[in-house]
PDB file of C-alpha atoms in Angstrom:
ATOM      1  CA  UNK C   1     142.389-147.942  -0.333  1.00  0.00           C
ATOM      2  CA  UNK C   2     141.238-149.459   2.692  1.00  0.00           C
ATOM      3  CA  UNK C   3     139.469-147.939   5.712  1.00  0.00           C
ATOM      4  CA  UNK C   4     142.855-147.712   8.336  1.00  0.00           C
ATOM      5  CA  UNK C   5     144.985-146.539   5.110  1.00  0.00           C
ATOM      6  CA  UNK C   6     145.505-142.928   3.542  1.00  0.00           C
ATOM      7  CA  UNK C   7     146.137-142.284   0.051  1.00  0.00           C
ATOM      8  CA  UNK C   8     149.831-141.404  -1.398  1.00  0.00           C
ATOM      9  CA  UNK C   9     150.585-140.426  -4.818  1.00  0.00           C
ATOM     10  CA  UNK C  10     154.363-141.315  -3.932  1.00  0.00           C
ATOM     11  CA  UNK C  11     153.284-144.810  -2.220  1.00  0.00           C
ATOM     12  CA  UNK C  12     150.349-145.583  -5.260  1.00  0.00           C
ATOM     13  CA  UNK C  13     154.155-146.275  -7.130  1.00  0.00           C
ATOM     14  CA  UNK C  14     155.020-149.341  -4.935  1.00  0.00           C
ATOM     15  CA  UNK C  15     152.031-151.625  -5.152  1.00  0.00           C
ATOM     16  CA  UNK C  16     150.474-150.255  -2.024  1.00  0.00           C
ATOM     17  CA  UNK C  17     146.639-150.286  -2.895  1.00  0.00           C
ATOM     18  CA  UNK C  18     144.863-152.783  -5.031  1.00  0.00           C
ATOM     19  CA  UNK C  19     143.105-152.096  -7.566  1.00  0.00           C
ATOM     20  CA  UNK C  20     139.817-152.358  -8.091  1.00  0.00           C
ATOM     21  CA  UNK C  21     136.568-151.605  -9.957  1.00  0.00           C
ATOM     22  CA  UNK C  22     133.273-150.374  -8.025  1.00  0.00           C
ATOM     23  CA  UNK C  23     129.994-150.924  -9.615  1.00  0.00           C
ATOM     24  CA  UNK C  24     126.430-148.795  -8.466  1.00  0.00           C
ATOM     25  CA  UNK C  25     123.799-146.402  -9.481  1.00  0.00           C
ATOM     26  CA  UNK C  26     124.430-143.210  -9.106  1.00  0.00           C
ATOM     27  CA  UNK C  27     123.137-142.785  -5.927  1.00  0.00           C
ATOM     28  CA  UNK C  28     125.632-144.945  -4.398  1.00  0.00           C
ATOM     29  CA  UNK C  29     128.559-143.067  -5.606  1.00  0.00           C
ATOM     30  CA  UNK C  30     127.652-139.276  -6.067  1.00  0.00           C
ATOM     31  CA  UNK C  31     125.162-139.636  -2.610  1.00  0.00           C
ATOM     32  CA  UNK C  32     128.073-140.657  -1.131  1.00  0.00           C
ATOM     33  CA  UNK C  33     130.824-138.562  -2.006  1.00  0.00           C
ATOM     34  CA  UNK C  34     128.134-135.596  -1.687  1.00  0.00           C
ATOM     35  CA  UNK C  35     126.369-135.833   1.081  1.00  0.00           C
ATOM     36  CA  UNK C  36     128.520-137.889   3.626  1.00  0.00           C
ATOM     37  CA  UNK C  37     131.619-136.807   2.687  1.00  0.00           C
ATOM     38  CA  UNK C  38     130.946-133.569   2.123  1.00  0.00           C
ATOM     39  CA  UNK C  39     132.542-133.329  -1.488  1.00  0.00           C
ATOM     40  CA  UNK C  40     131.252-131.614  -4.380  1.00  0.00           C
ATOM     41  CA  UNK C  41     131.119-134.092  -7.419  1.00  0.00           C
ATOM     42  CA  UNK C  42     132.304-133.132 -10.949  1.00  0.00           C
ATOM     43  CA  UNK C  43     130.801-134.906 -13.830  1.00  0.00           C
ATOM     44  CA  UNK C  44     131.914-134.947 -16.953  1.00  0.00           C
ATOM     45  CA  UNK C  45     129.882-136.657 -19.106  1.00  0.00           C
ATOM     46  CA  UNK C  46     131.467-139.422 -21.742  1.00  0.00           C
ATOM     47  CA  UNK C  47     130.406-138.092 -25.700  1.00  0.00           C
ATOM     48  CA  UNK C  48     129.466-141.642 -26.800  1.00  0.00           C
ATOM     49  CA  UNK C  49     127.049-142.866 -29.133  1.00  0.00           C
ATOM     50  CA  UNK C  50     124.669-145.613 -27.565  1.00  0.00           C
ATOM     51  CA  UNK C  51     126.356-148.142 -29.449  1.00  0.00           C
ATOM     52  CA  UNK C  52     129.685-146.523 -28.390  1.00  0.00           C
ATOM     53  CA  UNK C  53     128.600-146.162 -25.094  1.00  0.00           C
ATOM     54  CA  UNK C  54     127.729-150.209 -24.544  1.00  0.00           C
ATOM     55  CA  UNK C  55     131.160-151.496 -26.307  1.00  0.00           C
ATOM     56  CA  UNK C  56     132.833-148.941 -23.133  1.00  0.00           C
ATOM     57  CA  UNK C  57     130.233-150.632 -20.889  1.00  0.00           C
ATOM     58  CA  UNK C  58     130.911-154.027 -21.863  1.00  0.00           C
ATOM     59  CA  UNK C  59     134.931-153.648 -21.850  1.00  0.00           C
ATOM     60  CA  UNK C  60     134.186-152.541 -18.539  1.00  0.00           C
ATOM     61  CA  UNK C  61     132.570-155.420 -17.139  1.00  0.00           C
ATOM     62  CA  UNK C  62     134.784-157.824 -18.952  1.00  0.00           C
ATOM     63  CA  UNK C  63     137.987-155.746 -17.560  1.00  0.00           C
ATOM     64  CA  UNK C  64     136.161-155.769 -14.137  1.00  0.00           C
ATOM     65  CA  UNK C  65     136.440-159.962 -14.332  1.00  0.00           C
ATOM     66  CA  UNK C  66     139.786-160.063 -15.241  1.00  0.00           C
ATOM     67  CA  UNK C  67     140.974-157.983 -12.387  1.00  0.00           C
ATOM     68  CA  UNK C  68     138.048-160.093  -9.897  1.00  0.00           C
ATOM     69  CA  UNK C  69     140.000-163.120 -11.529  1.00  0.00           C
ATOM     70  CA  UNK C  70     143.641-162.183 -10.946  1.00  0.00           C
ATOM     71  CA  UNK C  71     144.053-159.154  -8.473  1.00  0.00           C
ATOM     72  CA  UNK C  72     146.683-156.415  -9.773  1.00  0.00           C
ATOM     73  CA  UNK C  73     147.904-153.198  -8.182  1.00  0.00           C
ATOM     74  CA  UNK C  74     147.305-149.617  -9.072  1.00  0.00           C
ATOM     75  CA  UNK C  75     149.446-147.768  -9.640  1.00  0.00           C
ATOM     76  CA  UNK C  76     150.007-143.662  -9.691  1.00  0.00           C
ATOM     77  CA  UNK C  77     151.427-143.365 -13.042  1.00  0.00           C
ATOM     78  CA  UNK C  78     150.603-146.436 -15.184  1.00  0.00           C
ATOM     79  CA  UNK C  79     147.325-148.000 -13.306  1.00  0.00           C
ATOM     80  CA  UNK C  80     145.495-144.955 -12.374  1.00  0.00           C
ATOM     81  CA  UNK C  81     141.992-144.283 -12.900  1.00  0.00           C
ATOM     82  CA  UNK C  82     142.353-142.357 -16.492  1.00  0.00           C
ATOM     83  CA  UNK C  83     144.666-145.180 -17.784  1.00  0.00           C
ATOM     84  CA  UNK C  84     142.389-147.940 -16.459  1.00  0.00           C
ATOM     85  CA  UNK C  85     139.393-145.833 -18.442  1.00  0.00           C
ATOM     86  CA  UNK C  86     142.091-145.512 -21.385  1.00  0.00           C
ATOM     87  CA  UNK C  87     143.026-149.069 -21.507  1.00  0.00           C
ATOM     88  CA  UNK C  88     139.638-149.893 -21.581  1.00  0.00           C
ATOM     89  CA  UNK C  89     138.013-147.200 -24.479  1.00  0.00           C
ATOM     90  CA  UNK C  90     140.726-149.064 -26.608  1.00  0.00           C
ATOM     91  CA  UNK C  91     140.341-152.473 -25.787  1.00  0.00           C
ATOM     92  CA  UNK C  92     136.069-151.393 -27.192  1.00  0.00           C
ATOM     93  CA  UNK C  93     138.064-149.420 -30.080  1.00  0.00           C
ATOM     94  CA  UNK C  94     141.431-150.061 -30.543  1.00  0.00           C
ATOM     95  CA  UNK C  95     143.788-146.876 -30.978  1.00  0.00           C
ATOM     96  CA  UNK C  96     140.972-144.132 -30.037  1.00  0.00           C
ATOM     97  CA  UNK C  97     142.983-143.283 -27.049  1.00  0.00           C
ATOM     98  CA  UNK C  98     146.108-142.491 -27.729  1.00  0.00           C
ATOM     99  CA  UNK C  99     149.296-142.178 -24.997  1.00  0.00           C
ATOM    100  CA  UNK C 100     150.000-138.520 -24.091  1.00  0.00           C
ATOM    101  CA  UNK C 101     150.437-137.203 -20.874  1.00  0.00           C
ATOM    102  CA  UNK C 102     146.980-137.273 -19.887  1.00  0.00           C
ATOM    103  CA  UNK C 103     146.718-140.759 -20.241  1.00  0.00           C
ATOM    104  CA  UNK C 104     149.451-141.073 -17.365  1.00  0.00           C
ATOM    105  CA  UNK C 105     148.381-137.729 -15.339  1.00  0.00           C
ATOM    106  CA  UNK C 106     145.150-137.809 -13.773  1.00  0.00           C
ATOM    107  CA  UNK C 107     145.299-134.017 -13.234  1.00  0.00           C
ATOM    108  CA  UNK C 108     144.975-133.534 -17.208  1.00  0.00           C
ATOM    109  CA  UNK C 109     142.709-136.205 -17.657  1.00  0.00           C
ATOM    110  CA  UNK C 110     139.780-133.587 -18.417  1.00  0.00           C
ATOM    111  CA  UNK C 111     141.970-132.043 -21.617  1.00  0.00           C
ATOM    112  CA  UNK C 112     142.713-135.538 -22.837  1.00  0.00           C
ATOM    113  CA  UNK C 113     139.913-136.790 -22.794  1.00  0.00           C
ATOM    114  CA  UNK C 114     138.690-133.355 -24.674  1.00  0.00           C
ATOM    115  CA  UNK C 115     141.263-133.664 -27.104  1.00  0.00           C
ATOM    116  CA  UNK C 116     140.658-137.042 -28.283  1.00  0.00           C
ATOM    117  CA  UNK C 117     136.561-135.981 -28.689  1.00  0.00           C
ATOM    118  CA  UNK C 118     135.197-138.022 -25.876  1.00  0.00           C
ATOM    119  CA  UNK C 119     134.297-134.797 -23.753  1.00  0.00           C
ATOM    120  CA  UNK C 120     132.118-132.118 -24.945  1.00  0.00           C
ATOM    121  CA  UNK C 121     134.132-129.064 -25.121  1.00  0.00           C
ATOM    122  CA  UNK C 122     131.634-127.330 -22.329  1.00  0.00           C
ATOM    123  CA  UNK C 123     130.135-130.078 -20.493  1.00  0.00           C
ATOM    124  CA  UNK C 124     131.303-129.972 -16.732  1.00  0.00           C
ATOM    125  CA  UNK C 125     128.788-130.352 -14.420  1.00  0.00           C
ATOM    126  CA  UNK C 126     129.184-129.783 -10.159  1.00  0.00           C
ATOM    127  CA  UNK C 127     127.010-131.526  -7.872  1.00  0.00           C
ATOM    128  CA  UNK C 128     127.066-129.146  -4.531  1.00  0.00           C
ATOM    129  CA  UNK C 129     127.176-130.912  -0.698  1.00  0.00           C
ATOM    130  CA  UNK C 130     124.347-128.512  -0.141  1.00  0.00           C
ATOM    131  CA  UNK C 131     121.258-129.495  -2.785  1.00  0.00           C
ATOM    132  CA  UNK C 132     118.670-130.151  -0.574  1.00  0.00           C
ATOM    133  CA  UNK C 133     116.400-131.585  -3.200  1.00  0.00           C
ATOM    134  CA  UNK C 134     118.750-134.358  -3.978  1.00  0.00           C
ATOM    135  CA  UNK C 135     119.417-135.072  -0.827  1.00  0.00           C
ATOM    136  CA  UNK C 136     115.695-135.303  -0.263  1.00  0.00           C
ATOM    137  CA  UNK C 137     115.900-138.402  -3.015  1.00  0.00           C
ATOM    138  CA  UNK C 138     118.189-140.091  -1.225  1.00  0.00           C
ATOM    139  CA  UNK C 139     116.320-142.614   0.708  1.00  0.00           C
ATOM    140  CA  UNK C 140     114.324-143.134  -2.048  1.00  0.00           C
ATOM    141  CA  UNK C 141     114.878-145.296  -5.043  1.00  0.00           C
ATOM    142  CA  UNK C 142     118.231-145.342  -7.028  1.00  0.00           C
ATOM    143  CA  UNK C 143     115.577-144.428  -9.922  1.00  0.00           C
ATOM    144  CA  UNK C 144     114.382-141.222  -8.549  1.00  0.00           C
ATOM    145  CA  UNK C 145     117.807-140.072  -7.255  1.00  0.00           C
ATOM    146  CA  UNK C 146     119.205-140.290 -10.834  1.00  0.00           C
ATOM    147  CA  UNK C 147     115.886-138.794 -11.985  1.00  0.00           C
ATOM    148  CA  UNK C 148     116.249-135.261  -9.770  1.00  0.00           C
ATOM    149  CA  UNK C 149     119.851-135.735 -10.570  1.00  0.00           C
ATOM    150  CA  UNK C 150     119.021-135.096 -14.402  1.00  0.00           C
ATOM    151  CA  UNK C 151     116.770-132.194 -13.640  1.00  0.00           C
ATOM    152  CA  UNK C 152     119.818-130.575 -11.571  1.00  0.00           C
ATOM    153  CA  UNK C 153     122.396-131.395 -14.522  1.00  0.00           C
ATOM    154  CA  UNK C 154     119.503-130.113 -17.581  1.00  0.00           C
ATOM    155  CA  UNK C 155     118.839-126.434 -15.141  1.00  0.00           C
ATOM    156  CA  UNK C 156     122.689-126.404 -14.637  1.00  0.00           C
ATOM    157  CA  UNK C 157     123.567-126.768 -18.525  1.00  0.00           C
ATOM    158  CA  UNK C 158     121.033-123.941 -19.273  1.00  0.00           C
ATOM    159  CA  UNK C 159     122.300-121.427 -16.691  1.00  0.00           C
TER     160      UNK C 159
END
């Protein structure tokens, strides 16, 4: 959305945002949504094999043209964010996504994405707005942000 618009699920079903694709480190994302909106993140990290994992990266990129090429509209139910992700996954491996309501719901996304084995069953991680040492990283390079943001994720798995 843009900055003088609010979000509506109702009005994301008339063409009233545009869609788009964001690209950034971590930092620029997570530091964001943490620290100046005041919004704790939860990751949920994709169970891909490294090969798996730059197919997804490269159907990314290539669906990120298309949609820098010829602008399109999300849309709540069939141009959301898990759809978009969906759409994608298949065009890297045709058929591993298949519909269900999940696909279509972003609210049970997280089970979807479970079911069809590209979640691990327990992996759910929450970044707080109050992780000082983090937020210390911040102004430093993308590198060490992402760095202290794998020693919070490896002490939160073990707890």
């Amino acid at each position: 959305r843009e900055a003088d618009e609010s979000y509506s699920a109702f009005l994301g079903l008339f063409n009233k945002y545009e869609l788009w694709y964001g690209w950034g480190v971590e930092r620029d994302f997570i530091g964001v949504r943490v620290f100046l909106l005041k919004q704790a993140v939860e990751l949920y990290p994709l169970d891909l094999t490294p090969e798996e994992a730059s197919a997804v990266f490269i159907a990314l990129a290539k669906r990120t043209a298309e949609v820098a090429k010829t602008p399109e509209f999300y849309n709540t139910l069939t141009h959301n964010c898990t759809n978009e992700l969906a759409r994608t996954v298949n065009a890297a491996y045709p058929g591993r996504l298949q519909p269900g309501l999940g696909k279509f719901i972003p609210g049970l996304s997280i089970d979807y994405l479970k079911s069809a084995g590209l979640l691990a069953e327990h992996e759910r991680f929450v970044i707080p707005t109050n992780n000082s040492t983090l937020l210390r990283t911040i102004n430093q390079t993308p590198a060490d942000f992402s760095r202290e943001l794998r020693t919070l994720l490896e002490s939160t798995a073990r707890e």
